[in-house]
Coordinates of C-alpha atoms in Angstrom, one line a residue:
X1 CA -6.6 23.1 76.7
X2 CA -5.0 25.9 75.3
X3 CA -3.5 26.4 72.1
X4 CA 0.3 26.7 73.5
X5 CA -0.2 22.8 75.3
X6 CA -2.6 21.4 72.0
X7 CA 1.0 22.3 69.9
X8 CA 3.1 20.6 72.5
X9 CA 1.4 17.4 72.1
X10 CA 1.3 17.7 68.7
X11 CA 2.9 14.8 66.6
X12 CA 3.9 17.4 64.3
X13 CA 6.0 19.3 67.0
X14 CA 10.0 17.9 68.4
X15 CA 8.7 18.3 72.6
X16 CA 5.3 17.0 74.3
X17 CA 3.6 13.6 74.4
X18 CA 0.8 13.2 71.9
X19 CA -2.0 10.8 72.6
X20 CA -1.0 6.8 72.9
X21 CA -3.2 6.6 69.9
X22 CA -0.7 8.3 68.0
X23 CA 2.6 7.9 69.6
X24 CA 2.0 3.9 69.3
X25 CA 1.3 3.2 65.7
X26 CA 3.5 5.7 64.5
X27 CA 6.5 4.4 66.7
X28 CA 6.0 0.8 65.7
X29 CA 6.1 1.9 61.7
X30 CA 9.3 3.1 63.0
X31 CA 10.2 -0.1 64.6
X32 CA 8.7 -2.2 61.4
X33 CA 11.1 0.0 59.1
X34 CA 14.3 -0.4 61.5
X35 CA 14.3 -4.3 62.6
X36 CA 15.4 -5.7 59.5
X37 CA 18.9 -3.5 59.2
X38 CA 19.3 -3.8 63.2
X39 CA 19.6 -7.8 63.2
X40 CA 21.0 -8.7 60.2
X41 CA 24.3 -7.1 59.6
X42 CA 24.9 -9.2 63.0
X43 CA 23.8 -12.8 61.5
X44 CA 25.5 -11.8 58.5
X45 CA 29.0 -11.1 60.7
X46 CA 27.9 -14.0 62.9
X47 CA 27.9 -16.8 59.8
X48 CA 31.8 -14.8 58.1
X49 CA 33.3 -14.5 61.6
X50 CA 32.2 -18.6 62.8
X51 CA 30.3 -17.7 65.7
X52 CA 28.0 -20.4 67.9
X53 CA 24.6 -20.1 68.1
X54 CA 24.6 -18.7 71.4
X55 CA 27.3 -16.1 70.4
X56 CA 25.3 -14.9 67.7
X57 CA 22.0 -14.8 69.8
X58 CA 24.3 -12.5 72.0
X59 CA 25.2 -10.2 69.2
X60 CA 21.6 -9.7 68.1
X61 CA 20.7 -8.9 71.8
X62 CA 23.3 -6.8 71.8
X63 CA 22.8 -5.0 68.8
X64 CA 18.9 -4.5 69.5
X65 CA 19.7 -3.3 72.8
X66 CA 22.1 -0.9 71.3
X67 CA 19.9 0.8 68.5
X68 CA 17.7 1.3 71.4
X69 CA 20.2 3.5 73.6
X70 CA 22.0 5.5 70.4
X71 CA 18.3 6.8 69.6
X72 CA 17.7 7.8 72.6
X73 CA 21.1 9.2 72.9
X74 CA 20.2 11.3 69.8
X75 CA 16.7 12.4 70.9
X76 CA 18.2 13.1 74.8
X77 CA 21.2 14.7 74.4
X78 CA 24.3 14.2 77.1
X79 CA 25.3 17.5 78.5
X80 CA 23.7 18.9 75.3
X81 CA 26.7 18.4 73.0
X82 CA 26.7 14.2 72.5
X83 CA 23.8 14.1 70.8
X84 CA 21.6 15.6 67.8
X85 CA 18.1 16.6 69.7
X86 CA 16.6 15.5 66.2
X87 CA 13.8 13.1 65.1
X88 CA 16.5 10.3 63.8
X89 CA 16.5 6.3 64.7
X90 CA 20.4 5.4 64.7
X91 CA 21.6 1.9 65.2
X92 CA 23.6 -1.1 63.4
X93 CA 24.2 -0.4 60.0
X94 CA 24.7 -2.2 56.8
X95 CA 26.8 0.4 55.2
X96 CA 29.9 -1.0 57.6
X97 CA 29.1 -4.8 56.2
X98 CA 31.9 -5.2 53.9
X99 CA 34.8 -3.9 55.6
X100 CA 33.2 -5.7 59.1
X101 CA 32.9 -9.1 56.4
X102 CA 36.7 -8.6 55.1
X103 CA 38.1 -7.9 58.6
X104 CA 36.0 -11.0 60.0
X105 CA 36.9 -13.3 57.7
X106 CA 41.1 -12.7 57.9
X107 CA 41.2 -11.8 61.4
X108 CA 38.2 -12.9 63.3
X109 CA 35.6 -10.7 66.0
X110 CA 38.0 -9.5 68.3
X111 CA 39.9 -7.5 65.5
X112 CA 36.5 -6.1 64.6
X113 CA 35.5 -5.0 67.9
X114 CA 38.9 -3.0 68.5
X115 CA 39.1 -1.2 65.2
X116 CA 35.4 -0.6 66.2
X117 CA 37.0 1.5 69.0
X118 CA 39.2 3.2 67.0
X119 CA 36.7 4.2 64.9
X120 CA 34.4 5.5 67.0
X121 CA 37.4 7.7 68.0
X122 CA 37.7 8.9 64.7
X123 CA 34.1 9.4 64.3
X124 CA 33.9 11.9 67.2
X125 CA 36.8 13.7 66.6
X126 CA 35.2 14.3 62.8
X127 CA 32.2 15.3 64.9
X128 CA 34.2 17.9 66.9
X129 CA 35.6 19.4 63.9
X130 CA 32.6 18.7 61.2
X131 CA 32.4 22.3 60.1
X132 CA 36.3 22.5 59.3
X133 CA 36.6 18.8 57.6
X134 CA 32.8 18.7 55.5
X135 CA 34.6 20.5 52.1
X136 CA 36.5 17.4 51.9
X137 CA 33.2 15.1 51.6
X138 CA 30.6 16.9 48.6
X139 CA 27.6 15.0 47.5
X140 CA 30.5 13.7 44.5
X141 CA 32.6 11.8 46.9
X142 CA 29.7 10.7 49.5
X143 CA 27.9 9.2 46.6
X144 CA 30.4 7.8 45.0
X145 CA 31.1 5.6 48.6
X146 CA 28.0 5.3 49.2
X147 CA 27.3 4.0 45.3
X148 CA 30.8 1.1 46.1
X149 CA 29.4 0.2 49.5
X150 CA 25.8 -1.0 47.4
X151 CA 27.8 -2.8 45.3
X152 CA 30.1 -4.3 47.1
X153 CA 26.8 -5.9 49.3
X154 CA 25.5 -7.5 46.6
X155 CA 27.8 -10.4 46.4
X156 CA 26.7 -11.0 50.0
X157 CA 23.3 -10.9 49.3
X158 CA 23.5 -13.6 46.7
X159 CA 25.8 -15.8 48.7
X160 CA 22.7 -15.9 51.2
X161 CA 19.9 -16.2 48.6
X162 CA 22.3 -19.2 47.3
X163 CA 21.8 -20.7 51.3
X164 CA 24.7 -18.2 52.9
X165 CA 27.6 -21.3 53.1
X166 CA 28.8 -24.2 51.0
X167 CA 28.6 -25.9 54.2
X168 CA 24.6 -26.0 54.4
X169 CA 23.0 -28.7 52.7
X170 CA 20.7 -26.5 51.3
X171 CA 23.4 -24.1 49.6
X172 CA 22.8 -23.6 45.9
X173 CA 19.4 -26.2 45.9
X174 CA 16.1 -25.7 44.5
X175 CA 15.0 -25.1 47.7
X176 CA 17.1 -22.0 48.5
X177 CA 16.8 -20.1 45.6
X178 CA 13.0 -21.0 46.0
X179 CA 12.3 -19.0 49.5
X180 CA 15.0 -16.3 48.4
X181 CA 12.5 -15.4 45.1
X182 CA 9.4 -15.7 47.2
X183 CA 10.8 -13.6 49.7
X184 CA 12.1 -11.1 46.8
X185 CA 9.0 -11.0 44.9
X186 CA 7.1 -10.2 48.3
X187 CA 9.7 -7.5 48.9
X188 CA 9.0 -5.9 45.3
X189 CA 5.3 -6.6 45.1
X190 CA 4.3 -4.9 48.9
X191 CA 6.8 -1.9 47.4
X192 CA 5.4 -1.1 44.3
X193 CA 1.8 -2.2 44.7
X194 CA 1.0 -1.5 48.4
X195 CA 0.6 1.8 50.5
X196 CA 0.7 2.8 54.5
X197 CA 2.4 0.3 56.6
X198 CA 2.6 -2.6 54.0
X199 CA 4.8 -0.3 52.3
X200 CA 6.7 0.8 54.9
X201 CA 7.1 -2.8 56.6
X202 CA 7.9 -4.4 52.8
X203 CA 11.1 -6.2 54.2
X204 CA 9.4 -7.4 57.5
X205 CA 6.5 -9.0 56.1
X206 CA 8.5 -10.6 53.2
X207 CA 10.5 -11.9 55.3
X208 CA 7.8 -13.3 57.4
X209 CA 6.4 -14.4 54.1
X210 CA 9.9 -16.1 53.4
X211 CA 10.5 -18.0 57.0
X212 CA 7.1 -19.5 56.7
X213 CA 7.7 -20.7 53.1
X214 CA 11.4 -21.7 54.7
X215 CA 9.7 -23.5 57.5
X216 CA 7.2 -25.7 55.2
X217 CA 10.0 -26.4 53.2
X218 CA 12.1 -28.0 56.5
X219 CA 15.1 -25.6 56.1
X220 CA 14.7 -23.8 59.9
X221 CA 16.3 -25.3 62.9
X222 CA 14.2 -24.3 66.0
X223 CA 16.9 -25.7 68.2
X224 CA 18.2 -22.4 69.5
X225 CA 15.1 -21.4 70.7
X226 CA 14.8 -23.3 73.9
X227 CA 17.8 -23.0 75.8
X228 CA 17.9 -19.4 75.8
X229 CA 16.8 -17.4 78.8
X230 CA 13.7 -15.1 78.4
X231 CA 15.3 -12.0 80.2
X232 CA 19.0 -10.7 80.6
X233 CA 21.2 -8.3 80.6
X234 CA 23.9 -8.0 77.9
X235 CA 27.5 -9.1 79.3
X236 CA 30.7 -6.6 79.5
X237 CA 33.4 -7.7 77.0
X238 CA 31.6 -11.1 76.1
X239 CA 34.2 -11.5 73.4
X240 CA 38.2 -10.7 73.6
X241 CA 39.1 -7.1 71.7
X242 CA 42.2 -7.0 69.6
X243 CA 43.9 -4.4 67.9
X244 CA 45.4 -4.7 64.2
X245 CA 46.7 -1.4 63.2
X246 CA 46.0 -2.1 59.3
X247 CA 42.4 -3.6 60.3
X248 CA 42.1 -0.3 62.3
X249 CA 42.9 2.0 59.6
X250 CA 40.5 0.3 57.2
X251 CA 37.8 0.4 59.4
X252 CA 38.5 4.2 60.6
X253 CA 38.3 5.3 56.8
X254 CA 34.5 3.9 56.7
X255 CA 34.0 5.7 59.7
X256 CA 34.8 8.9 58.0
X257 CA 32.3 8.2 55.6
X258 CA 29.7 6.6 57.5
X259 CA 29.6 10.6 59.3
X260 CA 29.4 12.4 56.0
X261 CA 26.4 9.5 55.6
X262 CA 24.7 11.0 58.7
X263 CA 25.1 14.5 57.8
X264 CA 23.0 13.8 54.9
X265 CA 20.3 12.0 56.8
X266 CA 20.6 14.9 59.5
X267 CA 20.2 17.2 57.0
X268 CA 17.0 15.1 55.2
X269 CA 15.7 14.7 58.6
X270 CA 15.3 19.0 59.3
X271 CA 14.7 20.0 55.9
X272 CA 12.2 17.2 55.4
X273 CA 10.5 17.5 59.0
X274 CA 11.7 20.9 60.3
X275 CA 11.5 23.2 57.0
X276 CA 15.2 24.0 58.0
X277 CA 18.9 22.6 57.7
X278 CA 20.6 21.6 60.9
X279 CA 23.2 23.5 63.1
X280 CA 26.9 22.4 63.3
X281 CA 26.1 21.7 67.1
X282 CA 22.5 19.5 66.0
X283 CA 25.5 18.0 63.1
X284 CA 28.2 17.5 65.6
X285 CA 26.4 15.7 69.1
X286 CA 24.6 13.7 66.1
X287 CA 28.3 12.1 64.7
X288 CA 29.5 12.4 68.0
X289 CA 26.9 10.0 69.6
X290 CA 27.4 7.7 66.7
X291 CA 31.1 7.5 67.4
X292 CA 30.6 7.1 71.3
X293 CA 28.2 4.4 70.8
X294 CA 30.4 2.7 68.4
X295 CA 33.6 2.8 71.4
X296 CA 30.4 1.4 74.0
X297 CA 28.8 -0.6 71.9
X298 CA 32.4 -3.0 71.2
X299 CA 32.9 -3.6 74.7
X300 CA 29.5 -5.5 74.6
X301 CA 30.1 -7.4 71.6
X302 CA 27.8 -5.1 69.2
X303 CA 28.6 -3.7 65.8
X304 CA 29.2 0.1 64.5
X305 CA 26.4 2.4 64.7
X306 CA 24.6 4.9 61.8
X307 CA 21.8 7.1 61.2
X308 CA 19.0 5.0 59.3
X309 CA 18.3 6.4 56.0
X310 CA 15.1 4.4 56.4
X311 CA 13.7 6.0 58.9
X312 CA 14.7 9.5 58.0
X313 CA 12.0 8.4 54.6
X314 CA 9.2 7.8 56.9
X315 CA 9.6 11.6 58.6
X316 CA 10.0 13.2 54.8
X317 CA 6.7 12.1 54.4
X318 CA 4.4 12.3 57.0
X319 CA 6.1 14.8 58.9
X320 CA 6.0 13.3 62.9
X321 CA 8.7 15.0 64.3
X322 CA 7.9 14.5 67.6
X323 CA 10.8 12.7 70.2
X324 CA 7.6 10.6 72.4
X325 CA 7.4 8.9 69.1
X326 CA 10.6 7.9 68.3
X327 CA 11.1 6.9 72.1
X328 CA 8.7 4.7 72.1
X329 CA 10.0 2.8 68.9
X330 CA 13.5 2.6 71.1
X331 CA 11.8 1.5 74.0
X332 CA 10.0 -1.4 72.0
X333 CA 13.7 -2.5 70.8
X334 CA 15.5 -2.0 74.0
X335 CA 12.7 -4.6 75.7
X336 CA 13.1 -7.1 72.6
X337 CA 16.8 -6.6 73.5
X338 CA 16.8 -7.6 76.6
X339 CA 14.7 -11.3 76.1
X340 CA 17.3 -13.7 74.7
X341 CA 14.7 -15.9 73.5
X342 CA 13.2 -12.9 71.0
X343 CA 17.2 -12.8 69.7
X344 CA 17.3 -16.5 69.5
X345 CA 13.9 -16.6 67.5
X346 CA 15.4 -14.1 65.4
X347 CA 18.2 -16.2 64.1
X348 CA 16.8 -19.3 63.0
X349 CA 15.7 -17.0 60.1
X350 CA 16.9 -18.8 57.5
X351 CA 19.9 -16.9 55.5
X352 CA 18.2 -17.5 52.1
X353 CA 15.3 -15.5 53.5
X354 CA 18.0 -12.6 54.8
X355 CA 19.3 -12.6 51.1
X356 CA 16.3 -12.6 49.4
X357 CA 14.9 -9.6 51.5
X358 CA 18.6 -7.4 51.5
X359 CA 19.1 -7.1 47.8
X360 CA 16.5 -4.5 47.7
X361 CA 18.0 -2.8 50.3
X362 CA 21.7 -3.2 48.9
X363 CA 19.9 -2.0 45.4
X364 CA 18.4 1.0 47.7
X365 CA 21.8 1.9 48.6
X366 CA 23.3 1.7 45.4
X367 CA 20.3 3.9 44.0
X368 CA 21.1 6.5 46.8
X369 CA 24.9 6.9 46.0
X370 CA 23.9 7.6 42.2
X371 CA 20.9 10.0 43.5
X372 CA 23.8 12.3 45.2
X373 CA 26.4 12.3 42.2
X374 CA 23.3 13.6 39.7
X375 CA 21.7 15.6 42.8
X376 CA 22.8 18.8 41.4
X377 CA 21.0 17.5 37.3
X378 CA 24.6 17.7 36.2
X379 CA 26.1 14.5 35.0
X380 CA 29.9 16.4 34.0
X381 CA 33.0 14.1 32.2
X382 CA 34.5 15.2 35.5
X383 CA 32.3 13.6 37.5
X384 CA 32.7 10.4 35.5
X385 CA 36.1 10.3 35.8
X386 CA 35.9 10.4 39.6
X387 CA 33.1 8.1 39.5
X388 CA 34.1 5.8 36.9
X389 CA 37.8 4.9 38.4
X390 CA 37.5 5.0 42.1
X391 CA 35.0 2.6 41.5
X392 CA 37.0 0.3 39.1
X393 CA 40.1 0.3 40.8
X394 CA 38.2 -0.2 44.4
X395 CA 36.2 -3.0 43.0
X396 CA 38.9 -4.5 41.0
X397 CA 41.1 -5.1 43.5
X398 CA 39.2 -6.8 45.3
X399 CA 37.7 -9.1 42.8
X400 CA 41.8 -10.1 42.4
X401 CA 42.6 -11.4 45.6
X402 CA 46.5 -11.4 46.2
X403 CA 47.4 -8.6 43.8
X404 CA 48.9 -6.6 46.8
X405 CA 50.7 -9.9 48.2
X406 CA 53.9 -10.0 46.2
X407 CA 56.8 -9.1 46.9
X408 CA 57.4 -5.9 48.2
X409 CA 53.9 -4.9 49.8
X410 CA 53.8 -5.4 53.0
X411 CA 50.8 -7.4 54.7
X412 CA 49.3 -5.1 56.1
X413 CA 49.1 -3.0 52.7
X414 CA 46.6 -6.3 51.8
X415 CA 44.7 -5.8 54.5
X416 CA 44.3 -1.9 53.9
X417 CA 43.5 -1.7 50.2
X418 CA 43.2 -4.7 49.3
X419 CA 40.2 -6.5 51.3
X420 CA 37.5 -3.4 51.0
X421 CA 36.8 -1.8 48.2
X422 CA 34.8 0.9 49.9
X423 CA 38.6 2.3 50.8
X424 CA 40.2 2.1 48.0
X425 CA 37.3 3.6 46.4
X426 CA 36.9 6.5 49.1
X427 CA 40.1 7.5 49.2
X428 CA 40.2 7.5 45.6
X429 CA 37.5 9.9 45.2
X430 CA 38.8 12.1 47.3
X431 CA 41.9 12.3 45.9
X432 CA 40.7 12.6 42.4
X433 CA 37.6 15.7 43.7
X434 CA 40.7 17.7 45.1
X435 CA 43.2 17.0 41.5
X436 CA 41.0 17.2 38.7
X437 CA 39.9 21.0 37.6
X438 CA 35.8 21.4 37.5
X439 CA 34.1 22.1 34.6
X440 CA 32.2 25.2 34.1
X441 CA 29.1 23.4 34.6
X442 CA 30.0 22.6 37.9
X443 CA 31.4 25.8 39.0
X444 CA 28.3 27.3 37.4
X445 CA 26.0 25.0 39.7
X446 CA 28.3 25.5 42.8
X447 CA 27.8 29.3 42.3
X448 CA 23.9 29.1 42.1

């Protein structure tokens, strides 16, 4: 073998196909790191929205089966522009939770799934311009988002800790709180203490930990498992698709920033992998695919679409860079996908095991928006301005339902600012990063 073909199958190199030895273990650590943020935003959607059992059996199919195809789509480009041709996993994403939860619960799935459309539109048009619109979105205003979409998640990860409704019997019991703090402590303990794949499967195996405590304790219902089917095919337009204008609008705005999101992870992804930042094409097929997915992805009943910060970690550190890797971790969701009775299995975990294994994750993301603010080591009064009231006014007005509803606002106003405080908070920042003169700190660090 010569030199030239040992590099191509290297795991360390973007083309070839190292040994199954290799490509297998390191594309399930991909898979072990991924599952957890695929499934759940669509039980959590599921539960707000009132779904049945076999509907939300269908949007875990759907959404497995989805992740599956956007990766590829990112590792095999379409007529080399939709598409990153990088090392990423993309798939359903928690960072679209509470606008999807806001939407859900005022105007039901079918409102979701067409302002899903819409913003997939938005995303690829940001795609085709990226270079022109990034000045608008700095590490300031990403993080800032990214910092309100943390915290707006972490009521929804207590409400499931708690047992998820006031409906379940088992909602604020002993019982509950008892597998959510098993689950947490699992979750913290395999973090912090651990190395290799207990580290890097933390949320998977304390949540395995958690549905076994669930199930000794009598909370899961195994009743869904049995009438699903063990292979098909996902269904065109399973649910109606609506349009709301105002639901639309919200949604779009998240959209925006979900794209500035995957920049960042792009850009993780080459420098941390590659030694090397990523073209505007490698930046633009990436947010493209994401939007196009998003516009497919509704017409099957799945959710939006995102890069996986997650996964980008795992290539930081051990370097794999190589596409037979990552296609193999799709290929292992896309056949889970396609057996309903894997999806049903999947959603008799209980929701106080969901919450107790998300709040790390909702901490993670709260951790990451305050990461990109100080990125630069320079914490300015500017920056806490533009910090400090886009959050309060976002999250206040939320945590005041009806102060848009009087008189003179009209509804869809409410449903604009008033349901999400990720929009209120993004378009916030922006506005107040474009205003507000920078200090000579900043202009100092900008300048470097």
């Amino acid at each position: 073998m010569t030199h030239s073909s040992a590099q191509t199958a290297s795991v360390f190199c973007f083309t070839g196909v190292p040994p199954l030895g290799q490509t297998i273990p390191l594309g399930l650590q991909h898979v072990v790191a991924a599952v957890v943020g695929v499934i759940t935003p669509a039980m959590i959607i599921s539960g707000t929205c009132g779904l049945k059992a076999a509907e939300e059996t269908l949007m875990v199919q759907v959404s497995l089966i989805l992740t599956a195809v956007a990766t590829l789509l990112q590792l095999f480009p379409l007529f080399r522009r939709i598409g990153a041709r990088l090392p990423v996993v993309m798939g359903i994403s928690f960072a679209y939770v509470p606008t999807l939860t806001a939407i859900g619960g005022q105007f039901g799935l079918s409102t979701i799934l067409g302002a899903e459309i819409i913003g997939g539109c938005v995303a690829i048009v940001f795609g085709i311009f990226v270079k022109q619109i990034r000045i608008f979105f700095p590490p300031l205003v990403t993080g800032t988002v990214i910092f309100t979409i943390g915290l707006s998640l972490y009521p929804t990860a207590v409400r499931y800790m708690a047992g998820g409704s006031a409906d379940s019997p088992w909602f604020g019991g002993l019982r509950s709180w008892s597998v959510a703090l098993i689950t947490f402590g699992v979750v913290v303990f395999l973090n912090h203490f651990t190395r290799g794949i207990w580290r890097l499967g933390a949320l998977l195996f304390g949540m395995i930990v958690g549905y076994l405590t669930a199930l000794c304790f009598g909370i899961v219902d195994l009743s869904k498992v049995g009438p699903a089917a063990w292979f098909a095919l996902p269904a065109v337009m399973p649910f109606r698709i609506e349009f709301v204008p105002a639901a639309s609008v919200s949604l779009a705005i998240v959209y925006v920033v979900n794209a500035v999101q995957t920049i960042g992870d792009l850009s993780s992804t080459t420098m941390g992998g590659m030694e090397r930042m990523p073209t505007d094409r490698e930046l633009s097929g990436g947010i493209v695919a994401q939007g196009l997915m998003s516009i497919v992805g509704a017409f099957f009943g799945g959710l939006p679409t995102a890069s996986y910060s997650q996964n980008v970690g795992i290539v930081t550190v051990n370097k794999v860079i190589n596409r037979a890797v990552f296609a193999f971790a799709a290929l292992v969701l896309l056949v889970a996908g396609l057996m309903p009775k894997l999806a049903a299995a999947l959603t008799t975990i209980p929701q106080c095991v969901i919450g107790g294994a998300t709040l790390s994750v909702f901490a993670a993301i709260t951790m990451t928006g305050i990461r990109m603010i100080t990125g630069d080591g320079v914490f300015t009064a500017r920056k806490s301005t533009v910090v400090g009231l886009s959050v309060a006014l976002g999250v206040g007005i939320t945590q005041v339902p009806g102060c848009l509803a009087g008189s003179g606002f009209p509804d869809w106003v409410t449903t604009v600012f008033g349901s999400s405080s990720v929009v209120v908070a993004t378009l916030m920042t922006i506005l107040l990063n474009l205003i507000l003169p920078k200090d000579r700190t900043e202009r100092k660090a900008e300048e470097k």
